[in-house]
Amino acid sequence: MSNRLTEPPTGADEPRIGVFVCHCGTNIASKVDVHDVCEYAGTLPGVAFSTEYKYMCSDPGQEFIAAAIKEHKLNRIVVSACSPLLHEDTFRNAVAKGGLNPYYFHMVNIREHGAWVHEDKASATAKSKDLVRAAVYRIVFHEALERKRVSVDPKVLVVGGGIAGIHAALTLAEAGKKVYLVEREPTIGGHMAQFDKTFPTLDCSACILTPKMSKVKSHPNITLWTYSEVAEVDGFVGNFKVKVKRKPRYIVEDACVGCMDCIDVCVFKEAKFEDEFNLGLSKRKPVYIPFPQATPQIVTIDPDTCIEVKTGKCKKTCVEICGDRNAIDFSQKEKIEEIEVGNIILATGFKTYDPARSPEYGYGRLENVYTGLEIERLINSSGPTGGHVVCRDGNKPKTVGIIHCVGSRDEKSNKWCSRVCCMYSLKLAHLIKEHTGAEVYNFYIDIRTPGKGYEEFYDRLQGEGVHFIRGRVSEIADWIVSPEEEGKLIIRVEDTLSGFVRRIPVDMAVLAVGLEPRPDAQEVRKMFNISCATEGWFLERHPKLAPVDTFTDGIFIAGGCQGPKDIPDTVAQAGSAAAQVMALIDKGYVELEPNTAYIDEKECSGCKSCIPLCPYTAISFDAGSLKAVINEALCKGCGTCVASCPSGSISQNLFEDAEIYSEIEGVLADV
Amino acid sequence: MSDQWEPKIVAFFCNWCTYTAADLAGVSRMKYAANVRIIRVMCSGRIDPQFVMEAFAKGADGVLIGGCHPGDCHYIEGNYKALRRVRLLNRLLKSMGIEQERFRLEWISASEGEKVQRVVNEMVDQIKKLGPLGLPQQFKEWDSEVLEEEEEVKADVS
């Protein structure tokens, strides 16, 4: 007598199961005896056909499945291969091609959960058999399901106005799609706007960026909201509802023409407050414009420093000079805009490592220790020194040391390579030499130049007489040993090529800081319901094949928020994200997985215990019939209500009780 | 299979975090004990306490539930509901004489392949120390005891 709780149904639709076991080249076959698994599958109840193939997911592999369905009159298909997260769709399509409903299919993961994680061939094979058996037990309960189609709102939200957001927004706008670009700072441009030149071509960063910025501002298809943040996201692919918080900048955007007269007449005669754009190397007034090419070309009033906003007791000379334009409005309040979009691209960027966390380098303590980004601002002709690289005392440095890998490739700070520091260090070495004629030393662990023209740039720098010393700098100190070292910084390093420990006195030290996820990445991730990798970078759906998709359909990532990248890679990724979005928009609809829950009305006792459990308020109580009702359009298919229903009257498509119980029985029935 | 007893662990992993983490462990070729059999559900909230009971009843020596970290659930709060059920189940299992170490809930995010490796290995070690649970065998013994008693009663009556 069988003790199976889940007796397979009998009747007209007698199961004829086909089992297809994949070798995945040697990926699976080297650790799992595929032939043995395949033969074993053939002995299982209901299995009419079992076979093995080298690459099941390949075109011939898929054709093979479709043909086998017809030839052997199969009505249930089990493919034992890799992860369903990778190829479930592939095989469902193959099953459909064979004329069978694609949900008469189940996938067994013997690669990621088998061959790749086990060392012993016998136990990996035994495990594979168990999993195949579970699928064979389960598949008889599968039913034909239909995918629901929902339409895709063609509007797109792009979050973050750096080069990634700008490029994605422009690409979409050029294709005729309506785009909302939301940026939290008063201007778009992001980090790229802070750079002087870009490596390795030494293009002027502003010259290639600002035309794109103004195009964003003037594009009829782009609604640009700066000084704004996304506050709430609701809905699902094709149909997101987003609330955007528009912070008061106390300026009427349409009225301000960017004359900046208000800045001149502000009651603060001298700029007094730290200028964020110049990283505190210069000062600004409470009313300011971050940099000359800021987009939109309008001023912002900083509520933390403006006397009028703080106390209401200012002479308001700014309002006076603005006159009839009336562009200054201190009565502005935070405003919430509600928008509906079909897709979202997150391009929220990165932050640079704070070198104060590595005290051995003296940043913040020794005055001539700078970060790379600070030097970018010094070199920039619109920067705080008008393009002069000078020490804090205003003198040109005669020797400069650039320290690589600060906050990167280090167990104590960040393990990863930040990918851009080698190249920007080389660029800065070149620019510093050009501006000051100083002797420049690069202290590196490895030089990594894997981009187009990058290695050639490295060669060029070596030819320019920049010194390269291989070794991680142990400390930067001001402990001098002779009078001529007065005022200098002493860099101590083991030169690992020559084998000596060296002391190198320099006038200026530049820390090539690495890149980190933004501190609020976790909050952003939660708001958009996506995942982060261990380090905090937003997680892509697949590192190779879906680098801009996330696990949440309709939400894409681009640029530095996904991991350290340089400008070319960022732009390429932003274009890719835009293309993915366009594919969805132009298709016009998305198909939703049919794994929703449904109620057997006859069985429902109307106890209402499921109603408060649903996170999407998809379940309601019908006062007439005294039964619970599920709104299929709202159900996202988590199955929480199914697990709790005391009368067992709620089921979830694809995760029916019988299907899961039979899987449990399948994995536990002895070989 | 070797003659030596090997524990069998049934794992219910949510699609979005822990199943993906197990995939990552695979892609990263992190080796762990082959005693675990993963069953995919969309959310840890789908896991009916009866699945756990059924797994033990059908011969599992351990049951592992993997879900997203609190606050991270793809379905907002399914994992909290899983947590509540696990709390209740813990009491129930204890009263039934099933050791606590045989049942475990872990929050494992999509990026924590190492945690899948660690948790599975830890569980296998723990359960190896405890030995087999062997509920199906026990059920058989109980059934035969009942049958014997019935036979005796029948004999007495006749």
Tab-separated table of C-alpha atoms in Angstrom, chain A residues 374-524:
chain	number	residue	atom	x	y	z
A	374	GLU	CA	39.429	67.598	-4.671
A	375	ILE	CA	42.345	67.838	-7.083
A	376	GLU	CA	39.839	67.565	-9.959
A	377	ARG	CA	38.196	70.684	-8.595
A	378	LEU	CA	41.541	72.489	-8.165
A	379	ILE	CA	42.530	71.695	-11.741
A	380	ASN	CA	39.162	72.765	-13.116
A	381	SER	CA	39.262	76.310	-14.435
A	382	SER	CA	35.819	76.978	-12.966
A	383	GLY	CA	36.915	75.491	-9.647
A	384	PRO	CA	37.806	77.208	-6.389
A	385	THR	CA	41.324	78.229	-7.473
A	386	GLY	CA	40.514	79.015	-11.088
A	387	GLY	CA	42.418	76.006	-12.288
A	388	HIS	CA	45.580	76.320	-10.200
A	389	VAL	CA	46.868	73.292	-8.400
A	390	VAL	CA	48.155	74.797	-5.195
A	391	CYS	CA	48.774	73.681	-1.646
A	392	ARG	CA	46.730	75.161	1.175
A	393	ASP	CA	49.277	77.966	1.556
A	394	GLY	CA	48.746	78.977	-2.064
A	395	ASN	CA	52.146	77.741	-3.278
A	396	LYS	CA	52.579	75.423	-6.217
A	397	PRO	CA	53.728	71.971	-5.125
A	398	LYS	CA	57.152	70.885	-6.383
A	399	THR	CA	56.632	67.224	-5.564
A	400	VAL	CA	53.348	65.372	-5.488
A	401	GLY	CA	52.650	61.813	-4.362
A	402	ILE	CA	49.565	60.018	-5.638
A	403	ILE	CA	48.540	57.058	-3.502
A	404	HIS	CA	46.468	54.410	-5.253
A	405	CYS	CA	43.875	52.038	-3.809
A	406	VAL	CA	42.785	54.206	-0.878
A	407	GLY	CA	39.705	52.461	0.433
A	408	SER	CA	39.921	49.782	-2.245
A	409	ARG	CA	41.338	46.265	-2.376
A	410	ASP	CA	41.740	46.305	1.374
A	411	GLU	CA	40.138	44.029	3.945
A	412	LYS	CA	40.019	46.964	6.355
A	413	SER	CA	37.955	49.214	4.114
A	414	ASN	CA	36.540	47.844	0.871
A	415	LYS	CA	37.596	44.583	-0.696
A	416	TRP	CA	36.756	45.433	-4.255
A	417	CYS	CA	38.826	47.150	-6.926
A	418	SER	CA	37.184	50.478	-7.623
A	419	ARG	CA	38.096	50.245	-11.300
A	420	VAL	CA	38.567	53.935	-11.992
A	421	CYS	CA	41.277	55.015	-9.535
A	422	CYS	CA	44.262	53.752	-11.548
A	423	MET	CA	43.129	55.653	-14.586
A	424	TYR	CA	42.129	58.820	-12.805
A	425	SER	CA	45.428	58.734	-10.913
A	426	LEU	CA	47.281	58.581	-14.219
A	427	LYS	CA	45.147	61.387	-15.550
A	428	LEU	CA	45.763	63.509	-12.455
A	429	ALA	CA	49.491	62.772	-12.640
A	430	HIS	CA	49.485	64.094	-16.178
A	431	LEU	CA	47.403	67.151	-15.355
A	432	ILE	CA	49.335	68.027	-12.201
A	433	LYS	CA	52.588	67.797	-14.102
A	434	GLU	CA	51.151	69.931	-16.855
A	435	HIS	CA	49.851	72.572	-14.429
A	436	THR	CA	52.736	72.705	-11.970
A	437	GLY	CA	55.724	70.976	-13.521
A	438	ALA	CA	56.064	69.045	-10.275
A	439	GLU	CA	57.767	65.697	-9.828
A	440	VAL	CA	54.906	63.241	-9.550
A	441	TYR	CA	55.110	59.877	-7.821
A	442	ASN	CA	52.463	57.189	-8.211
A	443	PHE	CA	52.359	54.620	-5.441
A	444	TYR	CA	50.470	51.586	-6.664
A	445	ILE	CA	49.838	47.944	-5.830
A	446	ASP	CA	48.908	47.006	-9.386
A	447	ILE	CA	48.158	49.223	-12.310
A	448	ARG	CA	44.874	48.127	-13.874
A	449	THR	CA	44.209	49.633	-17.284
A	450	PRO	CA	41.734	47.341	-19.013
A	451	GLY	CA	39.895	49.838	-21.207
A	452	LYS	CA	40.227	51.013	-24.756
A	453	GLY	CA	43.265	53.237	-25.014
A	454	TYR	CA	43.974	52.906	-21.291
A	455	GLU	CA	47.205	50.934	-21.470
A	456	GLU	CA	48.453	53.309	-24.141
A	457	PHE	CA	47.750	56.202	-21.785
A	458	TYR	CA	49.767	54.453	-19.074
A	459	ASP	CA	52.653	54.084	-21.526
A	460	ARG	CA	52.410	57.743	-22.373
A	461	LEU	CA	52.571	58.718	-18.686
A	462	GLN	CA	55.685	56.609	-18.194
A	463	GLY	CA	57.202	58.487	-21.089
A	464	GLU	CA	56.302	61.775	-19.464
A	465	GLY	CA	58.584	61.033	-16.566
A	466	VAL	CA	56.019	60.283	-13.891
A	467	HIS	CA	57.557	58.012	-11.267
A	468	PHE	CA	55.871	54.722	-10.476
A	469	ILE	CA	56.645	52.992	-7.209
A	470	ARG	CA	55.070	49.643	-6.529
A	471	GLY	CA	54.054	49.249	-2.917
A	472	ARG	CA	51.202	50.077	-0.605
A	473	VAL	CA	51.993	53.263	1.286
A	474	SER	CA	52.153	52.522	4.998
A	475	GLU	CA	51.725	56.093	6.165
A	476	ILE	CA	51.837	59.744	5.320
A	477	ALA	CA	53.337	61.741	8.177
A	478	ASP	CA	54.849	65.126	8.972
A	479	TRP	CA	57.738	63.779	11.026
A	480	ILE	CA	60.722	65.382	9.374
A	481	VAL	CA	64.371	64.521	9.957
A	482	SER	CA	66.144	67.467	8.344
A	483	PRO	CA	65.497	71.202	7.951
A	484	GLU	CA	64.960	70.920	4.177
A	485	GLU	CA	62.011	68.664	4.862
A	486	GLU	CA	60.284	71.470	6.762
A	487	GLY	CA	56.594	71.668	5.771
A	488	LYS	CA	56.754	68.514	3.718
A	489	LEU	CA	54.759	65.351	3.961
A	490	ILE	CA	56.757	62.168	4.300
A	491	ILE	CA	55.435	59.180	2.433
A	492	ARG	CA	56.722	55.894	3.784
A	493	VAL	CA	56.497	52.937	1.494
A	494	GLU	CA	58.149	49.642	0.786
A	495	ASP	CA	59.257	49.730	-2.825
A	496	THR	CA	58.470	46.100	-3.583
A	497	LEU	CA	60.305	46.117	-6.897
A	498	SER	CA	63.628	47.227	-5.453
A	499	GLY	CA	63.045	45.739	-2.014
A	500	PHE	CA	63.786	48.920	-0.052
A	501	VAL	CA	61.698	50.810	2.444
A	502	ARG	CA	61.660	54.406	1.234
A	503	ARG	CA	60.788	57.794	2.660
A	504	ILE	CA	59.705	60.240	0.017
A	505	PRO	CA	59.112	63.856	1.020
A	506	VAL	CA	56.370	65.583	-1.016
A	507	ASP	CA	54.574	68.917	-0.893
A	508	MET	CA	51.211	67.458	-1.691
A	509	ALA	CA	49.679	64.001	-1.333
A	510	VAL	CA	46.725	62.924	-3.425
A	511	LEU	CA	44.655	59.998	-2.262
A	512	ALA	CA	43.108	58.025	-5.089
A	513	VAL	CA	39.984	57.167	-3.161
A	514	GLY	CA	37.812	54.309	-4.285
A	515	LEU	CA	34.095	54.129	-4.887
A	516	GLU	CA	31.441	52.986	-2.460
A	517	PRO	CA	27.689	52.502	-2.520
A	518	ARG	CA	25.794	55.553	-1.370
A	519	PRO	CA	25.021	55.530	2.339
A	520	ASP	CA	21.287	55.462	1.661
A	521	ALA	CA	21.522	52.607	-0.859
A	522	GLN	CA	19.638	50.329	1.521
A	523	GLU	CA	16.700	52.700	1.852
A	524	VAL	CA	16.580	53.235	-1.902
